[in-house]
Every structure is written in C-alpha cells, then in structure tokens.
mmCIF file of N, CA and C in Angstrom:
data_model
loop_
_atom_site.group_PDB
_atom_site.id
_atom_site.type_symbol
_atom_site.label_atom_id
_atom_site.label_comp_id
_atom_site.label_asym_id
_atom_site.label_seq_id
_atom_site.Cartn_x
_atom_site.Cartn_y
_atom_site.Cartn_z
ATOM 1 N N UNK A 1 119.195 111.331 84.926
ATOM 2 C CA UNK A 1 119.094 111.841 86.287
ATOM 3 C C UNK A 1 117.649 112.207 86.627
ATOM 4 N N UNK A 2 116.913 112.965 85.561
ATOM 5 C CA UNK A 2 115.830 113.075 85.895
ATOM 6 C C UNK A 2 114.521 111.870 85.843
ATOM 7 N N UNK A 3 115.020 111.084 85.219
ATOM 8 C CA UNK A 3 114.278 109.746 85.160
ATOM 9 C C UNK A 3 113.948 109.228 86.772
ATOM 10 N N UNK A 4 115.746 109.321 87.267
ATOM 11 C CA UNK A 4 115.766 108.682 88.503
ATOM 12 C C UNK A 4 115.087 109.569 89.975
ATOM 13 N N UNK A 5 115.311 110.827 89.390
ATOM 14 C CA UNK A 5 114.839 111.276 90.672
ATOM 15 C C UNK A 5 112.676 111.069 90.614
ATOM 16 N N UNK A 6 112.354 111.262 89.593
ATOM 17 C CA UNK A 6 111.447 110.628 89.383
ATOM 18 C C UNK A 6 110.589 109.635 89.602
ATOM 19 N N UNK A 7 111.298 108.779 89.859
ATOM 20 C CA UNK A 7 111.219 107.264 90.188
ATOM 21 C C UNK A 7 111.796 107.415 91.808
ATOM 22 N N UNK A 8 112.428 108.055 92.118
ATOM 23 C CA UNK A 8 112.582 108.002 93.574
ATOM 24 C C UNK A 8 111.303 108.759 94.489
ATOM 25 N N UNK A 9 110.802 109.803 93.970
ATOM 26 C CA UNK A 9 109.954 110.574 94.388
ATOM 27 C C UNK A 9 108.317 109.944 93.587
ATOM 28 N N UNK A 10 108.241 108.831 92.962
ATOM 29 C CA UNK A 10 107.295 108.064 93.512
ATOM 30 C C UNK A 10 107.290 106.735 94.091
ATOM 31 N N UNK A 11 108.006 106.563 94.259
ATOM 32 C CA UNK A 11 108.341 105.339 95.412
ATOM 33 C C UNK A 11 108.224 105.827 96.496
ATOM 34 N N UNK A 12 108.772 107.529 96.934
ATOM 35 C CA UNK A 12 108.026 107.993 98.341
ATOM 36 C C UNK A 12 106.806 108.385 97.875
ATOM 37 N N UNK A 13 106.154 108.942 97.264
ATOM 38 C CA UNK A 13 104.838 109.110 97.053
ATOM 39 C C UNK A 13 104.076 107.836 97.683
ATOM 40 N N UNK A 14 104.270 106.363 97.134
ATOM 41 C CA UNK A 14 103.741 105.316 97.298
ATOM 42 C C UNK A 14 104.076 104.741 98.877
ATOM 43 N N UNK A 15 105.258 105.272 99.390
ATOM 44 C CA UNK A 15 105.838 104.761 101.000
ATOM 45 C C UNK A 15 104.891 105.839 101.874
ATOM 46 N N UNK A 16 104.576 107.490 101.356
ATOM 47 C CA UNK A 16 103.744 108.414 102.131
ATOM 48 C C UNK A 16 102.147 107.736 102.197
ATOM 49 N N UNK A 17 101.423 107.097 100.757
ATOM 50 C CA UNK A 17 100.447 106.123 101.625
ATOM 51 C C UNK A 17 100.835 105.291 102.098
ATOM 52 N N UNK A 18 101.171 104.239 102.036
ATOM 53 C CA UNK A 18 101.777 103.318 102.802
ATOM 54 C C UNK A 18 101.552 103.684 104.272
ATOM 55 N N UNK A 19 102.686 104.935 104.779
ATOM 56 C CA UNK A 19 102.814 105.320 106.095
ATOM 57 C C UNK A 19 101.141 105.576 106.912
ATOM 58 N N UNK A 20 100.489 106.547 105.970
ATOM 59 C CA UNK A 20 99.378 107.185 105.991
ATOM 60 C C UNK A 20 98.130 106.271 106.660
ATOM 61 N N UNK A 21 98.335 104.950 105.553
ATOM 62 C CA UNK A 21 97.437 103.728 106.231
ATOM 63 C C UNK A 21 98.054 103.153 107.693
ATOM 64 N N UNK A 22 99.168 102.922 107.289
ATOM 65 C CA UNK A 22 99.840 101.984 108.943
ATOM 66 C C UNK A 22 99.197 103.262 110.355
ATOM 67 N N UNK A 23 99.650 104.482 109.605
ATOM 68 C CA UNK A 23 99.275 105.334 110.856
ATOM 69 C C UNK A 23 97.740 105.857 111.802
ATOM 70 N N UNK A 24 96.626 105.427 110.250
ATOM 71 C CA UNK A 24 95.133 104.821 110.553
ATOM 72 C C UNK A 24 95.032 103.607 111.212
ATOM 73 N N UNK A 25 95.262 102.819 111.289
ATOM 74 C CA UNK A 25 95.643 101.874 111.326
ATOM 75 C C UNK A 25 95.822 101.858 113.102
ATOM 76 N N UNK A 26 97.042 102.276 113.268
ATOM 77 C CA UNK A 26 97.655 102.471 114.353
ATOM 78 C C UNK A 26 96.744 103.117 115.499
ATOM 79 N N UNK A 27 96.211 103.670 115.178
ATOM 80 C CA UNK A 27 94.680 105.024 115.215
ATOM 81 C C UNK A 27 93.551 103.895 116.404
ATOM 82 N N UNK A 28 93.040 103.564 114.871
ATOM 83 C CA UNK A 28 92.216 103.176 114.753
ATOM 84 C C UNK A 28 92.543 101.150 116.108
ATOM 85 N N UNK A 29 93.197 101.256 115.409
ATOM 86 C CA UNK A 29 93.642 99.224 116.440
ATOM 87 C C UNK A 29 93.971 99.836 118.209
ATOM 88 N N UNK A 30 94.475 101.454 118.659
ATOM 89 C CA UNK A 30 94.789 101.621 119.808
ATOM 90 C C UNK A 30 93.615 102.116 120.571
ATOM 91 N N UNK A 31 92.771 102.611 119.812
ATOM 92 C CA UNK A 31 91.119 103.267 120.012
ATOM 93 C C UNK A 31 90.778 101.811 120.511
ATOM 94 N N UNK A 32 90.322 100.612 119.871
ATOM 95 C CA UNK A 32 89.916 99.367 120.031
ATOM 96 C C UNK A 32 90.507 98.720 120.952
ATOM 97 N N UNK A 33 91.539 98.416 121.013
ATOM 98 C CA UNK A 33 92.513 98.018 121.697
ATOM 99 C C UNK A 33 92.456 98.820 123.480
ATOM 100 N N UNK A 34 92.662 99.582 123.591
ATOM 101 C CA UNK A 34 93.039 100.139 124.242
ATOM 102 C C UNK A 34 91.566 100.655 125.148
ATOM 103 N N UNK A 35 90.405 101.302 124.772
ATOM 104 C CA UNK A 35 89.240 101.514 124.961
ATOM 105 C C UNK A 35 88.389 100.060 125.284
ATOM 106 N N UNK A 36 88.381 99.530 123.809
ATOM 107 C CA UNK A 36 87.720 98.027 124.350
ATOM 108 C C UNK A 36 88.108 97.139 125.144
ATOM 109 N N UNK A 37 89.743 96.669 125.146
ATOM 110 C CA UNK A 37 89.779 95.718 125.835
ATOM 111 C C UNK A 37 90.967 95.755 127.081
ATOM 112 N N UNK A 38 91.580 97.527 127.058
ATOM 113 C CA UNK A 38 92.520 97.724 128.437
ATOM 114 C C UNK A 38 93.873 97.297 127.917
ATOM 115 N N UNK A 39 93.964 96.972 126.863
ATOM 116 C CA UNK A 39 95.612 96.224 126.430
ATOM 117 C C UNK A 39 96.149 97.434 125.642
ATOM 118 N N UNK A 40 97.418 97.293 125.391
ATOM 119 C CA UNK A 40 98.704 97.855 125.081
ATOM 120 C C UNK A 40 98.643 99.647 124.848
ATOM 121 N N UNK A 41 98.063 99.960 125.934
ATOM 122 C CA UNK A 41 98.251 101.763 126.206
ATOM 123 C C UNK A 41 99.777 102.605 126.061
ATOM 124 N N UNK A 42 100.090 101.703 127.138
ATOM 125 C CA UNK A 42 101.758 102.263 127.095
ATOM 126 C C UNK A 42 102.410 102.005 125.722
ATOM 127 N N UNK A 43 101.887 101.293 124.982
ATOM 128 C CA UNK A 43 103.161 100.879 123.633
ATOM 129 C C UNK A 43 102.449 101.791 122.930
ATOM 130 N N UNK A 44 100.852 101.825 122.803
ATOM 131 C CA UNK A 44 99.897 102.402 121.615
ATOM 132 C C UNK A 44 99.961 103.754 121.781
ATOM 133 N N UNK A 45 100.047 104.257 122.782
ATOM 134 C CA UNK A 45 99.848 105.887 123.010
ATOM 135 C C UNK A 45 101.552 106.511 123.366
ATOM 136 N N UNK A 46 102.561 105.923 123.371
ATOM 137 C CA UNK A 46 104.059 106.376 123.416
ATOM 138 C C UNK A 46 104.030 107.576 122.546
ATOM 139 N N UNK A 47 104.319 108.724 123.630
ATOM 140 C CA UNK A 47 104.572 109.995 122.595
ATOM 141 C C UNK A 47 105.418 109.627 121.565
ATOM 142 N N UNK A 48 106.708 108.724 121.537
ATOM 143 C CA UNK A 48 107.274 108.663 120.503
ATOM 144 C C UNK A 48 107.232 108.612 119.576
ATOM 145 N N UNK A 49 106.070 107.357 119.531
ATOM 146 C CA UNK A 49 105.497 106.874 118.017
ATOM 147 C C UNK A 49 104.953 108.101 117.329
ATOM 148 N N UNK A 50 104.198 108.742 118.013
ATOM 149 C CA UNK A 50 103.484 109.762 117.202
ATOM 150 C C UNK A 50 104.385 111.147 116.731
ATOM 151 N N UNK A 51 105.581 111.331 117.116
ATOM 152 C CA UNK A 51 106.092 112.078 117.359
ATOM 153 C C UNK A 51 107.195 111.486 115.980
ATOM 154 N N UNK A 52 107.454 110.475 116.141
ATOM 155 C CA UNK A 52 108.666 110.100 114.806
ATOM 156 C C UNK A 52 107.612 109.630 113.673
ATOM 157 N N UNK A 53 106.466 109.364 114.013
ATOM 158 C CA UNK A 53 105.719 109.458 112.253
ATOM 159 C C UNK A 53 105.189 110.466 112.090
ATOM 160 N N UNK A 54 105.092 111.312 112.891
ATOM 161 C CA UNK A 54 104.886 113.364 111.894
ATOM 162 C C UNK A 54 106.250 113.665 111.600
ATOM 163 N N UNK A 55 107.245 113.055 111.977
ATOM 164 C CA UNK A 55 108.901 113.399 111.304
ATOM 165 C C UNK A 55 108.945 112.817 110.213
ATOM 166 N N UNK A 56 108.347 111.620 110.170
ATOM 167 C CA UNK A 56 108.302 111.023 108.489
ATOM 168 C C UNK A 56 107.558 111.402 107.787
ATOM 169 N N UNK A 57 106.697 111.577 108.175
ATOM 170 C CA UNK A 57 105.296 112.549 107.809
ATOM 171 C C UNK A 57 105.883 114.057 106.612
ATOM 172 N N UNK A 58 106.177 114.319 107.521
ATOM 173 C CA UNK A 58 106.613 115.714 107.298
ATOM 174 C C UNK A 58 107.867 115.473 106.251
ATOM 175 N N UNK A 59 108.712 114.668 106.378
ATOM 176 C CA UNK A 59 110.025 114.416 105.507
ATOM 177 C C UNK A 59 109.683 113.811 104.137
ATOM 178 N N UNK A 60 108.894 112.981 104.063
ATOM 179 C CA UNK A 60 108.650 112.423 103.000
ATOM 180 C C UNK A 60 107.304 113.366 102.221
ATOM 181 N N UNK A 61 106.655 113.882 103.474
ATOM 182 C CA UNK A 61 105.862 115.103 102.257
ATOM 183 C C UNK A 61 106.584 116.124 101.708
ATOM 184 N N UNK A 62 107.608 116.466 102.475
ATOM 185 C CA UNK A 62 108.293 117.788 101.823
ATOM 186 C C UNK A 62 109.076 117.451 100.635
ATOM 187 N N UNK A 63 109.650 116.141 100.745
ATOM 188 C CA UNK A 63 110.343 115.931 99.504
ATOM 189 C C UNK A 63 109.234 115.226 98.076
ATOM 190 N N UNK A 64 108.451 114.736 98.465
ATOM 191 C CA UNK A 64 107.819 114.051 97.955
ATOM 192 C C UNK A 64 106.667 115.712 96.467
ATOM 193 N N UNK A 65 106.206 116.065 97.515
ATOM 194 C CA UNK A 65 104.681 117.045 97.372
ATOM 195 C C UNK A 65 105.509 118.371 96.604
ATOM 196 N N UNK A 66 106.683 118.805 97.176
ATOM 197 C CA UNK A 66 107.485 119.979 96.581
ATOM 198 C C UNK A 66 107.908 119.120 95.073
ATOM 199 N N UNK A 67 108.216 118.228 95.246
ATOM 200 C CA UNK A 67 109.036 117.847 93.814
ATOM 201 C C UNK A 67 107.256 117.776 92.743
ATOM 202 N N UNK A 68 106.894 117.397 93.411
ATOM 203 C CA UNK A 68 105.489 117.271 92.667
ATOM 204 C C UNK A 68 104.878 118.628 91.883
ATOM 205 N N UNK A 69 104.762 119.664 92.480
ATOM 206 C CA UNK A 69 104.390 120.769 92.021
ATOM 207 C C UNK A 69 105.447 121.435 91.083
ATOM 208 N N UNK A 70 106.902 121.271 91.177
ATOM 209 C CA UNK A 70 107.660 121.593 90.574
ATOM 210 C C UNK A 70 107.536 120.770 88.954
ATOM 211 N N UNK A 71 106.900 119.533 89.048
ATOM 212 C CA UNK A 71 106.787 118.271 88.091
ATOM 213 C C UNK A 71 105.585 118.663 87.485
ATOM 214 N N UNK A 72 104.724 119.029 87.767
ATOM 215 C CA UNK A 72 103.378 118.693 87.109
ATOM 216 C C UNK A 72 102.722 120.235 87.326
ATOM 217 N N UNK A 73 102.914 120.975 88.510
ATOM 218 C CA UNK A 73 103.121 122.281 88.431
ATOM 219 C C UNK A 73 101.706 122.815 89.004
ATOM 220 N N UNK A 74 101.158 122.015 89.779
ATOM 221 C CA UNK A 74 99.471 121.772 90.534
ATOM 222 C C UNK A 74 99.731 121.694 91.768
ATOM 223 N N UNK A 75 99.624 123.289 92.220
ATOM 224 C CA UNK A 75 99.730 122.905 93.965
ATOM 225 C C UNK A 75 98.809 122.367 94.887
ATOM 226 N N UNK A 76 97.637 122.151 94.098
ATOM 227 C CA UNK A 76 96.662 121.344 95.285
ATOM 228 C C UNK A 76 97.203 119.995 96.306
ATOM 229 N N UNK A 77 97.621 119.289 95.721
ATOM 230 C CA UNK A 77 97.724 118.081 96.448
ATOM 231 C C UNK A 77 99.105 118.418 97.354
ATOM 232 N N UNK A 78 100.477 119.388 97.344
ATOM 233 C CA UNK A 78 100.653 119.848 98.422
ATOM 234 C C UNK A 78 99.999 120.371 99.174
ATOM 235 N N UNK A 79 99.055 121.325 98.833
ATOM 236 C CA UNK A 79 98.128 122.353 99.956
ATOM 237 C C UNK A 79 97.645 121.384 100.791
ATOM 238 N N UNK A 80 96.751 120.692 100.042
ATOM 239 C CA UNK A 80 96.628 119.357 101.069
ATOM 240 C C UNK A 80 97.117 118.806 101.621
ATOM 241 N N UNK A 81 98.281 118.086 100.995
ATOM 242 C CA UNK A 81 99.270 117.210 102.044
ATOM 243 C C UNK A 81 99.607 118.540 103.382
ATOM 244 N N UNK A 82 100.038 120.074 103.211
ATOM 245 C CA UNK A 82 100.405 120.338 104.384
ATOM 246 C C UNK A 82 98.706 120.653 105.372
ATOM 247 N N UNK A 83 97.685 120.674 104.929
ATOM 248 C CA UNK A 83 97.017 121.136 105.675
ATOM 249 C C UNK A 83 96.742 120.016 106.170
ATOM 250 N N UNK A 84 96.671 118.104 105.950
ATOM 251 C CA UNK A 84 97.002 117.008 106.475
ATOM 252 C C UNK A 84 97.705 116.884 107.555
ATOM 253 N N UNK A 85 98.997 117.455 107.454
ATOM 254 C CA UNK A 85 100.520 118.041 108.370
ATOM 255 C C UNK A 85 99.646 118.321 109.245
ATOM 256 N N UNK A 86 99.069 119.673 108.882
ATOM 257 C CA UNK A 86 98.692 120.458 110.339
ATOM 258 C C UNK A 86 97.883 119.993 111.035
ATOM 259 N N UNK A 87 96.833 118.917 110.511
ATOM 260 C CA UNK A 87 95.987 118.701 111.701
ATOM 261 C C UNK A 87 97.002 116.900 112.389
ATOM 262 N N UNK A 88 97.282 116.734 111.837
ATOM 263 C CA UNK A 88 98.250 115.936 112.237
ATOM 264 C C UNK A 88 99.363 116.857 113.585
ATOM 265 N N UNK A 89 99.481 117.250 113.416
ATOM 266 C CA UNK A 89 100.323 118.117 114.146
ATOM 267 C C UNK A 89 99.556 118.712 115.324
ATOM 268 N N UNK A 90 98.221 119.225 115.281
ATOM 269 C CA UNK A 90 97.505 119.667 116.177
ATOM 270 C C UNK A 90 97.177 118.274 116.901
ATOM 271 N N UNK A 91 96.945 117.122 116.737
ATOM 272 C CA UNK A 91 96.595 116.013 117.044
ATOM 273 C C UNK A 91 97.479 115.808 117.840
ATOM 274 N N UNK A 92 98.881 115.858 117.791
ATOM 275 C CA UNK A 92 99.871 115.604 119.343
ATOM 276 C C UNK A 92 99.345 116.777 120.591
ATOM 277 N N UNK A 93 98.877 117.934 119.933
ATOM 278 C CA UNK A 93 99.010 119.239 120.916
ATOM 279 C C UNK A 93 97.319 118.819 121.649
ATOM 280 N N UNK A 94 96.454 117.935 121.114
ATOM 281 C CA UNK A 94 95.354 118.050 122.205
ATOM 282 C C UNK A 94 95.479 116.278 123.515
ATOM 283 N N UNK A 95 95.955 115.978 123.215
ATOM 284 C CA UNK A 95 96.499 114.955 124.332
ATOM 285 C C UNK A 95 95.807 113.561 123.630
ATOM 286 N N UNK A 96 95.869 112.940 124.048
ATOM 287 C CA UNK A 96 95.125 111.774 123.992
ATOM 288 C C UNK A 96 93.704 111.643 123.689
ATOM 289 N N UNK A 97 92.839 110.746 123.182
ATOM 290 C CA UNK A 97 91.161 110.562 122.937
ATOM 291 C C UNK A 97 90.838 110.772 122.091
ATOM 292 N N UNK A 98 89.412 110.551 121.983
ATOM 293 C CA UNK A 98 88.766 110.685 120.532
ATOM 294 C C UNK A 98 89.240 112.125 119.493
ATOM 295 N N UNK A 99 89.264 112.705 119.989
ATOM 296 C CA UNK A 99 89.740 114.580 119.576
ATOM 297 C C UNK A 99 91.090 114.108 118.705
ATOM 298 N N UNK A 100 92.445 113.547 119.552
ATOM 299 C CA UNK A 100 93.416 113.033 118.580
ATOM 300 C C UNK A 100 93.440 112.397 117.843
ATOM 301 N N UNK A 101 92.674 111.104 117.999
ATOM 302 C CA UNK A 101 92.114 109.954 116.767
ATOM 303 C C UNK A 101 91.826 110.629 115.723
ATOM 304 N N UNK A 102 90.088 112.042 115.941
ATOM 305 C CA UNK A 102 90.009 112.028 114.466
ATOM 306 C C UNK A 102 90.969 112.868 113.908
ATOM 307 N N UNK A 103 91.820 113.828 114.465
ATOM 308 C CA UNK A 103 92.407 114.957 113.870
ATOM 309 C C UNK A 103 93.641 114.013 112.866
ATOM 310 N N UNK A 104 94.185 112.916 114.022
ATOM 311 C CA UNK A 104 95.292 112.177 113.336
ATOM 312 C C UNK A 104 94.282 111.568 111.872
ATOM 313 N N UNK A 105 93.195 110.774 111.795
ATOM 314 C CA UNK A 105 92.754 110.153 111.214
ATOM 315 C C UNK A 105 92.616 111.080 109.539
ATOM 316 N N UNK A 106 91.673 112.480 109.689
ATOM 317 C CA UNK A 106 91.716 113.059 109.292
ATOM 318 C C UNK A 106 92.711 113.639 108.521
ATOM 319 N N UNK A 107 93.975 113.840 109.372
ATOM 320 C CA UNK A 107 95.765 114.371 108.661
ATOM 321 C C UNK A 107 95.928 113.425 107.711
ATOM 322 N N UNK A 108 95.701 112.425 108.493
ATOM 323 C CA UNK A 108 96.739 111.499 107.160
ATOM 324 C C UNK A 108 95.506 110.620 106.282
ATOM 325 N N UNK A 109 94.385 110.953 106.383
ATOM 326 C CA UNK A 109 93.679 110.736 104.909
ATOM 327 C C UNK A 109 93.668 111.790 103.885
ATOM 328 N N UNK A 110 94.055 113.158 104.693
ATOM 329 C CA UNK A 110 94.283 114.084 103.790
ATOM 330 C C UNK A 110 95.445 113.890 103.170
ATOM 331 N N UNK A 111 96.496 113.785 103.706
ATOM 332 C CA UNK A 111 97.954 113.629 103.288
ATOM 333 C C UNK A 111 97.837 112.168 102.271
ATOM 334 N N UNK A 112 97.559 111.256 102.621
ATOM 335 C CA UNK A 112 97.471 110.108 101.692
ATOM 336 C C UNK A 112 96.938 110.317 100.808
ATOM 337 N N UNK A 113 96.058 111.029 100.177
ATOM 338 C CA UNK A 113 95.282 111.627 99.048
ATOM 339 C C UNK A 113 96.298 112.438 98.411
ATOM 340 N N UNK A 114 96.869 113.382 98.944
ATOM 341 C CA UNK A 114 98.051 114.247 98.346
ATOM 342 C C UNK A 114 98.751 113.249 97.524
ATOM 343 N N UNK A 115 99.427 112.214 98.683
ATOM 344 C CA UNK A 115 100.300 111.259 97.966
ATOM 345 C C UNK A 115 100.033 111.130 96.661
ATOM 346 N N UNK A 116 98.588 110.504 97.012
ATOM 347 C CA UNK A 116 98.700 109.224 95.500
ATOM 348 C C UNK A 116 97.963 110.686 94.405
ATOM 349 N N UNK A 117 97.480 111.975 94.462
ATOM 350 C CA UNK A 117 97.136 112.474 93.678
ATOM 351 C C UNK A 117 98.525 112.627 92.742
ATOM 352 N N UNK A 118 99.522 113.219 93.638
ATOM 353 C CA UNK A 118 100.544 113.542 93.034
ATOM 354 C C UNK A 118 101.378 112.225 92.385
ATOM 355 N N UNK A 119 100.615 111.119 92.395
ATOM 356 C CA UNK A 119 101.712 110.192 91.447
ATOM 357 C C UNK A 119 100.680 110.360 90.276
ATOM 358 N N UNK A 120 99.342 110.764 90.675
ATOM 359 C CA UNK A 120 98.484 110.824 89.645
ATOM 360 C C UNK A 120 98.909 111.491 88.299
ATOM 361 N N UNK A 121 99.252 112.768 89.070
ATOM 362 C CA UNK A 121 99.516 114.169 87.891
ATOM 363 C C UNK A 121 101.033 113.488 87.437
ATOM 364 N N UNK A 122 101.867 113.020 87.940
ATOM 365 C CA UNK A 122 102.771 112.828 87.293
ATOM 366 C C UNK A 122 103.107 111.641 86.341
#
C-alpha cells in the first residue's frame, strides 16, 4: 500500500510540473499572442482557465507537497509550493497584464520547483 501510494504521489509530483510548464506556457503564448498580434484574447484571458488551473494547482499541491513532508519530512519545498499558490492566487486578484503574467509566471516556477524537489527528497 505504501509502495502504491508512493508511486501515485509521484506521478502527481511529475503531472504538478507538467501543469506548471503548460501554465507558463499559457502565460507566456497569450502575452505574445494577444499583445503582438490581437488574436485569441477571449479564449487566452477566460477567467475560467485561470481559475480551474489554481484548482488543480492547489489540489495536486496539497496532495502531492503534504504527502511529501510527511515522506521525507523537509518542509521547504511545500513552503514553497504554497507561497507559489499565493502569488498565483494574487495573480487572478490584479486583473489582467504584465503584473498577472509575472506573478502567474513566478507561482508556478515556484510551485514547479516544489514539485520536482519533492520527488527529489523522496
């Protein structure tokens, strides 16, 4: 049992970067996109999107980062992953523009670091 939960909680470890990049990514292509050339605002900036990947965000760090410290017993790379959270989180509350880019950009390079530290220690 403990093998498996193990193995489940780094496979999200590895899906929390995963997310972390798509969500740079996402960042970064709607800045360009959207600034440079006037195309896909309405799809790129949908409160939704941003709004259901800090829900994954948040779901897969909590299960992911808690099992971690409990495993290896090093709370840094949660502290990080939530202080990632938070500016991630402040990043919906200042609206749109450069200000959200870096805060989002920022969250989830912090949080993606959490990730993969914590497959590290374990």
């Amino acid at each position: 049992m403990r093998d498996a939960l193990l193995s489940i909680r780094g496979r999200l470890d590895r899906f929390g970067v995963l997310l972390s990049g798509l969500c740079m990514l996402h960042c970064l292509a709607g800045l360009l996109l959207v600034a440079g050339l006037g195309l896909g605002g309405q799809f790129l900036f949908a409160p939704v999107i941003h709004r259901v990947g800090l829900a994954l965000a948040i779901a897969v760090g909590a299960v992911t980062l808690v099992i971690g410290v409990v495993r290896h017993g090093d709370p840094r790379p949660m502290q990080t992953g939530v202080a990632g959270l938070a500016l991630m989180a402040i990043a919906l509350m200042v609206g749109h523009g450069l200000a959200e880019a870096l805060l989002t950009i920022a969250g989830v390079a912090l949080l993606a670091w959490a990730h993969w530290r914590n497959l590290k220690l374990s």
